Amino acid sequence: MAFPQPKPQPPQLPRYLLRTVHSQQGAVRAVRFNVDGNYLLTCGSDKTLRLWSVGRGTLLKTYTGHGYEVLDADGSYDNSQLCSCSSDKTVILWDVATGQVTRKLRGHAGKVNCVRFNEEASVILSGSIDGSVRCWDTRSRKMEPIQILDEARDGISSLKVSEHELLSGSVDGRVRRYDLRMGQLHVDFINSPITCVCFSQDGQCTLTSSLDSSVRLLDKNTGEMLGEYVGHQNKSYKLDCCLSNKDTHVLSCSEDGHVYYWDLVEGSISLKLPVGKGVVQSLSFHPTEPCLLTAMEGSVQVWGAVPEVKEEAAD
Amino acid sequence: MHICGLREVILQVLAVLLLFLQHKGGGSGPAAGASMLWKLSKRPLPIQEQTVKDEKGRYMRFHGAFTGGFSAGYFNTVGSKEGWAPSTFVSSRQQKAEWQGSRPEDFMDEEDFSEHGIAPHEITTTDDFVSRRRNPISEKAQAISSMQASFPADRLLDFLVPARTSIGVELLKKMGWKEGQGLGPRVRKRPKAETRTYGCEIPPNSSEESEEEDFHLENVTFAPKDVMPVDFTVKDDVRGLGYQGLDPLQALGGGSEPVHINLFSAESDRTSSLFGGRSAGQQRKRGVAGQAFGVGALEDEDADIYHRDTMSNYDSVLGGEEPGDGLYGWTAPQQYRRSQKDTMKDASYLGKILEGFTLASKAAETKTVFPPPVLPRDFKPVHYFRPVVDSSTVSPQLAKALEMSHGQVSNQPLQQGSRHQLDSSQRRELLGESSIKGSAAAVIVFKLCTSGVAAAKLMAQRAQSRRLLSTESVPSPETEAFTAWNSPTIDISSAFRPFEKNPHKQARYELYISRLKQGEKDALDQSLDPTMTEWERGRERDEFVRAALLYKPRSSCLASRFTRSQHDEDDPDSVEVTRDQENNVDDKQSAVGMKMFGKLTRDTFEWHPDKLLCKRFNIPDPYPSSGIVGMPKVKKDKFSVFNFLTVTDTILEEKSVSSTSTSQGRSLPSQAFLRLRNKHIKFWKSH
């Protein structure tokens, strides 16, 4: 006798505020999960990068070394290194345990907007307002980038890396996807400045949000638009967007203090999550679980699909 | 004013000044009186007015002119107009008995008490408080004399006086002692004369003195004589050569007869003389015998029976002799202590040992002298830089010259000798490095300069004619050019093109150069244009040769260190752009507006990732053979605004000619111009 399959649960959306972390960093420019989702990184306008535990909301370490606001951060696959970029035109590679600066990579001509590790954490990619994406080598002691990708005509606002591809979104309205395996560059024209780009989990689509208050899902191979998601407000700020852990929903921040959830296939708004009064600027989805981090002004909110027991919620 | 009058005035002024100075020198302090008035006048002072008076108006007689002078009082008397009275004079009946006697000071006036007087009053310290500085010279002389003197028994008293003043001295002084006096009870008589008298003679001055002494004997006591303090610091620094210390036994008695202690002995054997020539064992016995210790009348022992014995001669402990060498811890300076081996060493040394010296225990270091290297017979101290040259590419003359000058013309590429016989090109091969472009060839030029000299020398050695030498050592410009360009590795395209303006000429020149490269000697003649006149050809030939020499290939030793700049200065009209260009933006925009993403909005380009980047991403390189990174670039002509201005001018002209209304004519081209310009500027800016 075969047991019946359990009913497929409807996809759970993180909608319950689990805790709020007051990071005391001035304004939080970006909030990121690490590779396994147990820790979160906050990039503050007070030039520090902080590492927190998601489960307890406690501060684990503060990393100081930047000369100006920290704009983005990323953790390596083994949680041993962090990279962060700042308005001081540098990219810093940190050692997580000691908090020491392993490398300070200078080369960009303007503030560095986004930074990412590649899968093996052997390359750091950084995109800057000077329109170039620089690939830095972490293994060697070279202070020069391996390659400079300067095809963009305006600043790079967002960057994502997959196994063999680089995705960069630029203010000149183009999404550029560099395919290392094929040796090709694919340029998709969006026509309005792009604020965020990301890959989908299955690797077939790319999501781009732009300053005309729309989020578009494009097919990777052909460049066709698979979906367009509107309803939120994105006219002037660089706001993040992402896909949920199972690629079921599209999430985006908004300037009206909400986080919008759209159903990927249908394109309708599933949930409009109120976060606060100010602009919700940064967003990060847990890699595997339905858990969401949002950053609004000086604090970070942790959202989960299941509300927690009352005693722990009050923090 | 008359000149004579001026001179007179000056003379008179000078005379007055002189007189004034005389007066100044004469009188010290007191006003000159009338003479002061006179000095301002013209006429000289008469003799009777040349007087000096002191503060009291007394005339000063210049007694003691060198000390400033003093007056002899009131007409050479002590006194005044009223007369003189002694200062202590008190006229009184009651006080007659208190006559104190007149002191000399009573007869003096205040002038005598002044600085230059006969009894000047000055403040001095009293005797009690005076700390008279001892005359060091006389003290030293006294000390030396006391040291050098022998040690008579009386002198032992001298040891009792301390050298410095102390609290005791203070106390003594309080009790009436004065410096220079002796200590002790006061004596009545003067110290006796030191001469010893022998015989029955009365001392010469004893009787006479007794009378004189009577006067002194009554209640007159003298302080005892002061004694000279003796310095007790031990002299432990250097002494003279040959000095030996005192023999304690000898010095402090114990010997039968007074022996003159000689501190500086001429003998070389120290230890023997140190103890008076006696060994350690003998001393005892000697000391006991003959020292008023049972010497009978019949015995021969003639020792001084009055000699005082010392306790050091007797044992104070029972038992045998004191162990050791009998020195009682006397540590003579090491240099005087002779050990057995030293004596043996001294014996073995045959030469003369200087007095006071002994042979060293450690032998002196012998310096190793390395002889200079042995030179081969035909060695010449001149060095030439000789890299390897392949004999085939080199002219036979050169090859010969190289051979002669011991250049390494390599017939085998790798010499199997030791690694020291490699040269730089061989090492380069072994290491797998890429050679500098044109280095092998280029050195020929360099070599010519050096090996020419060597070749010339060798030729001379072979006794060839001088004429040959002169012609060969100065190559003609043609051959020079030939040698400069004769190399397969020279890149013609990168060489400078001197005849850019004239393409035909340039072509001919290039032909010439390529012929040179291949090694044809008569390249010049072949590349000339036969259609030109003889004169033109001749000119062109010269030009070519000169150009070839001047613009030598870049592959010289130095030139290979330089590279062409990236920015092509020669070509201002073109710029590097990516080969693949995007489609028209307007079309894309409209496609986006219509939401027709896909083919219209997507562009695909060829892009070369860096090799290291592929390595880091663990991806095989998609273009393994390509050397470029990023998008491939192509040169394209630049479009600048200035190019357009000329275009629009012509457009303007055309339009203005054709159209009737000027405004319309102007507006049209401007629009067209703008559109055109925007299009091209966008195009230009994008790359």
PDB file of N, CA and C in Angstrom, chain B residues 544-607:
ATOM      1  N   PHE B 544      68.285  57.960 -50.831  1.00  0.00           N
ATOM      2  CA  PHE B 544      67.934  56.658 -50.277  1.00  0.00           C
ATOM      3  C   PHE B 544      68.986  56.170 -49.306  1.00  0.00           C
ATOM      4  N   VAL B 545      70.215  56.338 -49.749  1.00  0.00           N
ATOM      5  CA  VAL B 545      71.298  55.846 -48.880  1.00  0.00           C
ATOM      6  C   VAL B 545      71.287  56.596 -47.553  1.00  0.00           C
ATOM      7  N   ARG B 546      71.127  57.865 -47.675  1.00  0.00           N
ATOM      8  CA  ARG B 546      71.116  58.674 -46.460  1.00  0.00           C
ATOM      9  C   ARG B 546      69.936  58.316 -45.582  1.00  0.00           C
ATOM     10  N   ALA B 547      68.811  58.149 -46.208  1.00  0.00           N
ATOM     11  CA  ALA B 547      67.614  57.798 -45.449  1.00  0.00           C
ATOM     12  C   ALA B 547      67.789  56.445 -44.775  1.00  0.00           C
ATOM     13  N   ALA B 548      68.383  55.535 -45.523  1.00  0.00           N
ATOM     14  CA  ALA B 548      68.584  54.196 -44.958  1.00  0.00           C
ATOM     15  C   ALA B 548      69.488  54.258 -43.739  1.00  0.00           C
ATOM     16  N   LEU B 549      70.501  55.100 -43.850  1.00  0.00           N
ATOM     17  CA  LEU B 549      71.421  55.210 -42.720  1.00  0.00           C
ATOM     18  C   LEU B 549      70.774  55.935 -41.553  1.00  0.00           C
ATOM     19  N   LEU B 550      70.071  57.001 -41.905  1.00  0.00           N
ATOM     20  CA  LEU B 550      69.485  57.827 -40.857  1.00  0.00           C
ATOM     21  C   LEU B 550      68.382  57.090 -40.129  1.00  0.00           C
ATOM     22  N   TYR B 551      67.509  56.534 -40.886  1.00  0.00           N
ATOM     23  CA  TYR B 551      66.381  55.869 -40.266  1.00  0.00           C
ATOM     24  C   TYR B 551      66.652  54.386 -40.200  1.00  0.00           C
ATOM     25  N   LYS B 552      67.658  54.081 -39.468  1.00  0.00           N
ATOM     26  CA  LYS B 552      68.061  52.677 -39.323  1.00  0.00           C
ATOM     27  C   LYS B 552      66.927  51.918 -38.677  1.00  0.00           C
ATOM     28  N   PRO B 553      66.919  50.645 -38.899  1.00  0.00           N
ATOM     29  CA  PRO B 553      65.815  49.865 -38.353  1.00  0.00           C
ATOM     30  C   PRO B 553      65.751  49.976 -36.835  1.00  0.00           C
ATOM     31  N   ARG B 554      64.580  49.784 -36.404  1.00  0.00           N
ATOM     32  CA  ARG B 554      64.348  49.931 -34.977  1.00  0.00           C
ATOM     33  C   ARG B 554      64.999  48.821 -34.179  1.00  0.00           C
ATOM     34  N   SER B 555      65.483  47.843 -34.885  1.00  0.00           N
ATOM     35  CA  SER B 555      65.957  46.689 -34.145  1.00  0.00           C
ATOM     36  C   SER B 555      67.402  46.854 -33.720  1.00  0.00           C
ATOM     37  N   SER B 556      67.764  48.000 -33.309  1.00  0.00           N
ATOM     38  CA  SER B 556      69.087  48.124 -32.695  1.00  0.00           C
ATOM     39  C   SER B 556      68.966  47.709 -31.234  1.00  0.00           C
ATOM     40  N   CYS B 557      70.096  47.606 -30.636  1.00  0.00           N
ATOM     41  CA  CYS B 557      70.088  47.162 -29.245  1.00  0.00           C
ATOM     42  C   CYS B 557      69.190  48.037 -28.381  1.00  0.00           C
ATOM     43  N   LEU B 558      69.301  49.295 -28.575  1.00  0.00           N
ATOM     44  CA  LEU B 558      68.536  50.225 -27.759  1.00  0.00           C
ATOM     45  C   LEU B 558      67.084  50.275 -28.215  1.00  0.00           C
ATOM     46  N   ALA B 559      66.933  50.198 -29.540  1.00  0.00           N
ATOM     47  CA  ALA B 559      65.582  50.344 -30.058  1.00  0.00           C
ATOM     48  C   ALA B 559      64.710  49.168 -29.653  1.00  0.00           C
ATOM     49  N   SER B 560      65.326  48.021 -29.446  1.00  0.00           N
ATOM     50  CA  SER B 560      64.510  46.876 -29.065  1.00  0.00           C
ATOM     51  C   SER B 560      63.949  47.033 -27.660  1.00  0.00           C
ATOM     52  N   ARG B 561      64.460  47.976 -26.941  1.00  0.00           N
ATOM     53  CA  ARG B 561      63.908  48.229 -25.628  1.00  0.00           C
ATOM     54  C   ARG B 561      62.695  49.141 -25.688  1.00  0.00           C
ATOM     55  N   PHE B 562      62.404  49.651 -26.819  1.00  0.00           N
ATOM     56  CA  PHE B 562      61.271  50.566 -26.966  1.00  0.00           C
ATOM     57  C   PHE B 562      60.205  49.926 -27.832  1.00  0.00           C
ATOM     58  N   THR B 563      59.056  50.415 -27.670  1.00  0.00           N
ATOM     59  CA  THR B 563      57.960  49.870 -28.455  1.00  0.00           C
ATOM     60  C   THR B 563      57.107  51.010 -28.967  1.00  0.00           C
ATOM     61  N   ARG B 564      56.347  50.707 -29.962  1.00  0.00           N
ATOM     62  CA  ARG B 564      55.516  51.741 -30.586  1.00  0.00           C
ATOM     63  C   ARG B 564      54.395  52.114 -29.654  1.00  0.00           C
ATOM     64  N   SER B 565      54.046  53.362 -29.701  1.00  0.00           N
ATOM     65  CA  SER B 565      52.980  53.794 -28.819  1.00  0.00           C
ATOM     66  C   SER B 565      51.656  53.272 -29.324  1.00  0.00           C
ATOM     67  N   GLN B 566      50.745  53.121 -28.382  1.00  0.00           N
ATOM     68  CA  GLN B 566      49.431  52.615 -28.746  1.00  0.00           C
ATOM     69  C   GLN B 566      48.642  53.669 -29.505  1.00  0.00           C
ATOM     70  N   HIS B 567      48.792  54.872 -28.978  1.00  0.00           N
ATOM     71  CA  HIS B 567      48.069  55.957 -29.611  1.00  0.00           C
ATOM     72  C   HIS B 567      48.783  56.326 -30.883  1.00  0.00           C
ATOM     73  N   ASP B 568      48.108  56.123 -31.942  1.00  0.00           N
ATOM     74  CA  ASP B 568      48.749  56.321 -33.238  1.00  0.00           C
ATOM     75  C   ASP B 568      48.783  57.804 -33.539  1.00  0.00           C
ATOM     76  N   GLU B 569      49.947  58.367 -33.345  1.00  0.00           N
ATOM     77  CA  GLU B 569      50.017  59.799 -33.604  1.00  0.00           C
ATOM     78  C   GLU B 569      50.066  60.111 -35.085  1.00  0.00           C
ATOM     79  N   ASP B 570      50.504  59.120 -35.808  1.00  0.00           N
ATOM     80  CA  ASP B 570      50.605  59.373 -37.243  1.00  0.00           C
ATOM     81  C   ASP B 570      49.240  59.448 -37.904  1.00  0.00           C
ATOM     82  N   ASP B 571      48.261  58.909 -37.201  1.00  0.00           N
ATOM     83  CA  ASP B 571      46.967  58.759 -37.840  1.00  0.00           C
ATOM     84  C   ASP B 571      45.906  59.457 -37.006  1.00  0.00           C
ATOM     85  N   PRO B 572      45.787  60.738 -37.128  1.00  0.00           N
ATOM     86  CA  PRO B 572      44.828  61.419 -36.259  1.00  0.00           C
ATOM     87  C   PRO B 572      43.372  61.259 -36.684  1.00  0.00           C
ATOM     88  N   ASP B 573      43.190  60.748 -37.819  1.00  0.00           N
ATOM     89  CA  ASP B 573      41.812  60.734 -38.317  1.00  0.00           C
ATOM     90  C   ASP B 573      41.063  59.465 -37.992  1.00  0.00           C
ATOM     91  N   SER B 574      41.717  58.520 -37.410  1.00  0.00           N
ATOM     92  CA  SER B 574      40.994  57.277 -37.141  1.00  0.00           C
ATOM     93  C   SER B 574      41.066  56.943 -35.667  1.00  0.00           C
ATOM     94  N   VAL B 575      40.174  56.125 -35.228  1.00  0.00           N
ATOM     95  CA  VAL B 575      40.123  55.740 -33.824  1.00  0.00           C
ATOM     96  C   VAL B 575      39.716  54.287 -33.755  1.00  0.00           C
ATOM     97  N   GLU B 576      40.085  53.655 -32.683  1.00  0.00           N
ATOM     98  CA  GLU B 576      39.734  52.250 -32.526  1.00  0.00           C
ATOM     99  C   GLU B 576      38.345  52.129 -31.965  1.00  0.00           C
ATOM    100  N   VAL B 577      37.538  51.366 -32.620  1.00  0.00           N
ATOM    101  CA  VAL B 577      36.210  51.111 -32.088  1.00  0.00           C
ATOM    102  C   VAL B 577      35.981  49.614 -32.129  1.00  0.00           C
ATOM    103  N   THR B 578      34.967  49.208 -31.410  1.00  0.00           N
ATOM    104  CA  THR B 578      34.647  47.786 -31.452  1.00  0.00           C
ATOM    105  C   THR B 578      34.119  47.443 -32.835  1.00  0.00           C
ATOM    106  N   ARG B 579      34.422  46.262 -33.170  1.00  0.00           N
ATOM    107  CA  ARG B 579      34.094  45.852 -34.537  1.00  0.00           C
ATOM    108  C   ARG B 579      32.595  45.755 -34.744  1.00  0.00           C
ATOM    109  N   ASP B 580      31.950  45.173 -33.718  1.00  0.00           N
ATOM    110  CA  ASP B 580      30.509  44.969 -33.868  1.00  0.00           C
ATOM    111  C   ASP B 580      29.761  46.130 -33.252  1.00  0.00           C
ATOM    112  N   GLN B 581      28.897  46.630 -33.962  1.00  0.00           N
ATOM    113  CA  GLN B 581      28.146  47.776 -33.459  1.00  0.00           C
ATOM    114  C   GLN B 581      26.703  47.408 -33.225  1.00  0.00           C
ATOM    115  N   GLU B 582      26.097  48.159 -32.329  1.00  0.00           N
ATOM    116  CA  GLU B 582      24.685  47.929 -32.038  1.00  0.00           C
ATOM    117  C   GLU B 582      23.826  48.398 -33.187  1.00  0.00           C
ATOM    118  N   ASN B 583      22.648  47.867 -33.144  1.00  0.00           N
ATOM    119  CA  ASN B 583      21.673  48.332 -34.139  1.00  0.00           C
ATOM    120  C   ASN B 583      21.173  49.709 -33.765  1.00  0.00           C
ATOM    121  N   ASN B 584      20.348  50.192 -34.583  1.00  0.00           N
ATOM    122  CA  ASN B 584      19.836  51.534 -34.372  1.00  0.00           C
ATOM    123  C   ASN B 584      19.038  51.618 -33.084  1.00  0.00           C
ATOM    124  N   VAL B 585      19.370  52.629 -32.321  1.00  0.00           N
ATOM    125  CA  VAL B 585      18.715  52.762 -31.019  1.00  0.00           C
ATOM    126  C   VAL B 585      17.247  53.128 -31.175  1.00  0.00           C
ATOM    127  N   ASP B 586      16.969  53.912 -32.122  1.00  0.00           N
ATOM    128  CA  ASP B 586      15.565  54.343 -32.292  1.00  0.00           C
ATOM    129  C   ASP B 586      14.661  53.155 -32.521  1.00  0.00           C
ATOM    130  N   ASP B 587      15.153  52.255 -33.285  1.00  0.00           N
ATOM    131  CA  ASP B 587      14.325  51.068 -33.539  1.00  0.00           C
ATOM    132  C   ASP B 587      14.102  50.310 -32.252  1.00  0.00           C
ATOM    133  N   LYS B 588      15.147  50.258 -31.498  1.00  0.00           N
ATOM    134  CA  LYS B 588      15.028  49.523 -30.229  1.00  0.00           C
ATOM    135  C   LYS B 588      14.032  50.195 -29.318  1.00  0.00           C
ATOM    136  N   GLN B 589      14.112  51.484 -29.297  1.00  0.00           N
ATOM    137  CA  GLN B 589      13.218  52.224 -28.407  1.00  0.00           C
ATOM    138  C   GLN B 589      11.776  52.004 -28.801  1.00  0.00           C
ATOM    139  N   SER B 590      11.565  52.039 -30.027  1.00  0.00           N
ATOM    140  CA  SER B 590      10.177  51.824 -30.475  1.00  0.00           C
ATOM    141  C   SER B 590       9.753  50.400 -30.170  1.00  0.00           C
ATOM    142  N   ALA B 591      10.657  49.491 -30.268  1.00  0.00           N
ATOM    143  CA  ALA B 591      10.313  48.103 -29.962  1.00  0.00           C
ATOM    144  C   ALA B 591       9.973  47.961 -28.494  1.00  0.00           C
ATOM    145  N   VAL B 592      10.730  48.635 -27.678  1.00  0.00           N
ATOM    146  CA  VAL B 592      10.437  48.571 -26.240  1.00  0.00           C
ATOM    147  C   VAL B 592       9.083  49.193 -25.980  1.00  0.00           C
ATOM    148  N   GLY B 593       8.837  50.283 -26.635  1.00  0.00           N
ATOM    149  CA  GLY B 593       7.550  50.939 -26.450  1.00  0.00           C
ATOM    150  C   GLY B 593       6.401  49.990 -26.815  1.00  0.00           C
ATOM    151  N   MET B 594       6.649  49.200 -27.821  1.00  0.00           N
ATOM    152  CA  MET B 594       5.609  48.250 -28.240  1.00  0.00           C
ATOM    153  C   MET B 594       5.707  46.949 -27.477  1.00  0.00           C
ATOM    154  N   LYS B 595       6.636  46.890 -26.555  1.00  0.00           N
ATOM    155  CA  LYS B 595       6.844  45.708 -25.719  1.00  0.00           C
ATOM    156  C   LYS B 595       7.182  44.487 -26.551  1.00  0.00           C
ATOM    157  N   MET B 596       7.888  44.757 -27.617  1.00  0.00           N
ATOM    158  CA  MET B 596       8.267  43.619 -28.443  1.00  0.00           C
ATOM    159  C   MET B 596       9.739  43.338 -28.205  1.00  0.00           C
ATOM    160  N   PHE B 597       9.955  42.694 -27.059  1.00  0.00           N
ATOM    161  CA  PHE B 597      11.341  42.352 -26.739  1.00  0.00           C
ATOM    162  C   PHE B 597      11.755  41.144 -27.533  1.00  0.00           C
ATOM    163  N   GLY B 598      12.960  41.022 -27.800  1.00  0.00           N
ATOM    164  CA  GLY B 598      13.406  39.834 -28.539  1.00  0.00           C
ATOM    165  C   GLY B 598      14.449  40.233 -29.534  1.00  0.00           C
ATOM    166  N   LYS B 599      14.156  39.931 -30.736  1.00  0.00           N
ATOM    167  CA  LYS B 599      15.173  40.156 -31.756  1.00  0.00           C
ATOM    168  C   LYS B 599      15.499  41.632 -31.898  1.00  0.00           C
ATOM    169  N   LEU B 600      14.496  42.442 -31.744  1.00  0.00           N
ATOM    170  CA  LEU B 600      14.736  43.862 -31.977  1.00  0.00           C
ATOM    171  C   LEU B 600      15.556  44.493 -30.869  1.00  0.00           C
ATOM    172  N   THR B 601      15.351  43.942 -29.687  1.00  0.00           N
ATOM    173  CA  THR B 601      16.042  44.605 -28.577  1.00  0.00           C
ATOM    174  C   THR B 601      17.348  43.932 -28.222  1.00  0.00           C
ATOM    175  N   ARG B 602      17.587  42.759 -28.760  1.00  0.00           N
ATOM    176  CA  ARG B 602      18.791  42.048 -28.323  1.00  0.00           C
ATOM    177  C   ARG B 602      19.891  42.132 -29.359  1.00  0.00           C
ATOM    178  N   ASP B 603      21.092  42.333 -28.883  1.00  0.00           N
ATOM    179  CA  ASP B 603      22.282  42.294 -29.742  1.00  0.00           C
ATOM    180  C   ASP B 603      23.254  41.299 -29.144  1.00  0.00           C
ATOM    181  N   THR B 604      23.890  40.594 -30.019  1.00  0.00           N
ATOM    182  CA  THR B 604      24.882  39.619 -29.555  1.00  0.00           C
ATOM    183  C   THR B 604      26.216  39.938 -30.195  1.00  0.00           C
ATOM    184  N   PHE B 605      27.240  39.955 -29.392  1.00  0.00           N
ATOM    185  CA  PHE B 605      28.572  40.295 -29.885  1.00  0.00           C
ATOM    186  C   PHE B 605      29.549  39.214 -29.492  1.00  0.00           C
ATOM    187  N   GLU B 606      30.602  39.230 -30.206  1.00  0.00           N
ATOM    188  CA  GLU B 606      31.700  38.331 -29.838  1.00  0.00           C
ATOM    189  C   GLU B 606      32.499  39.008 -28.717  1.00  0.00           C
ATOM    190  N   TRP B 607      32.771  38.234 -27.705  1.00  0.00           N
ATOM    191  CA  TRP B 607      33.490  38.807 -26.568  1.00  0.00           C
ATOM    192  C   TRP B 607      34.507  37.790 -26.082  1.00  0.00           C
TER     193      TRP B 607
END
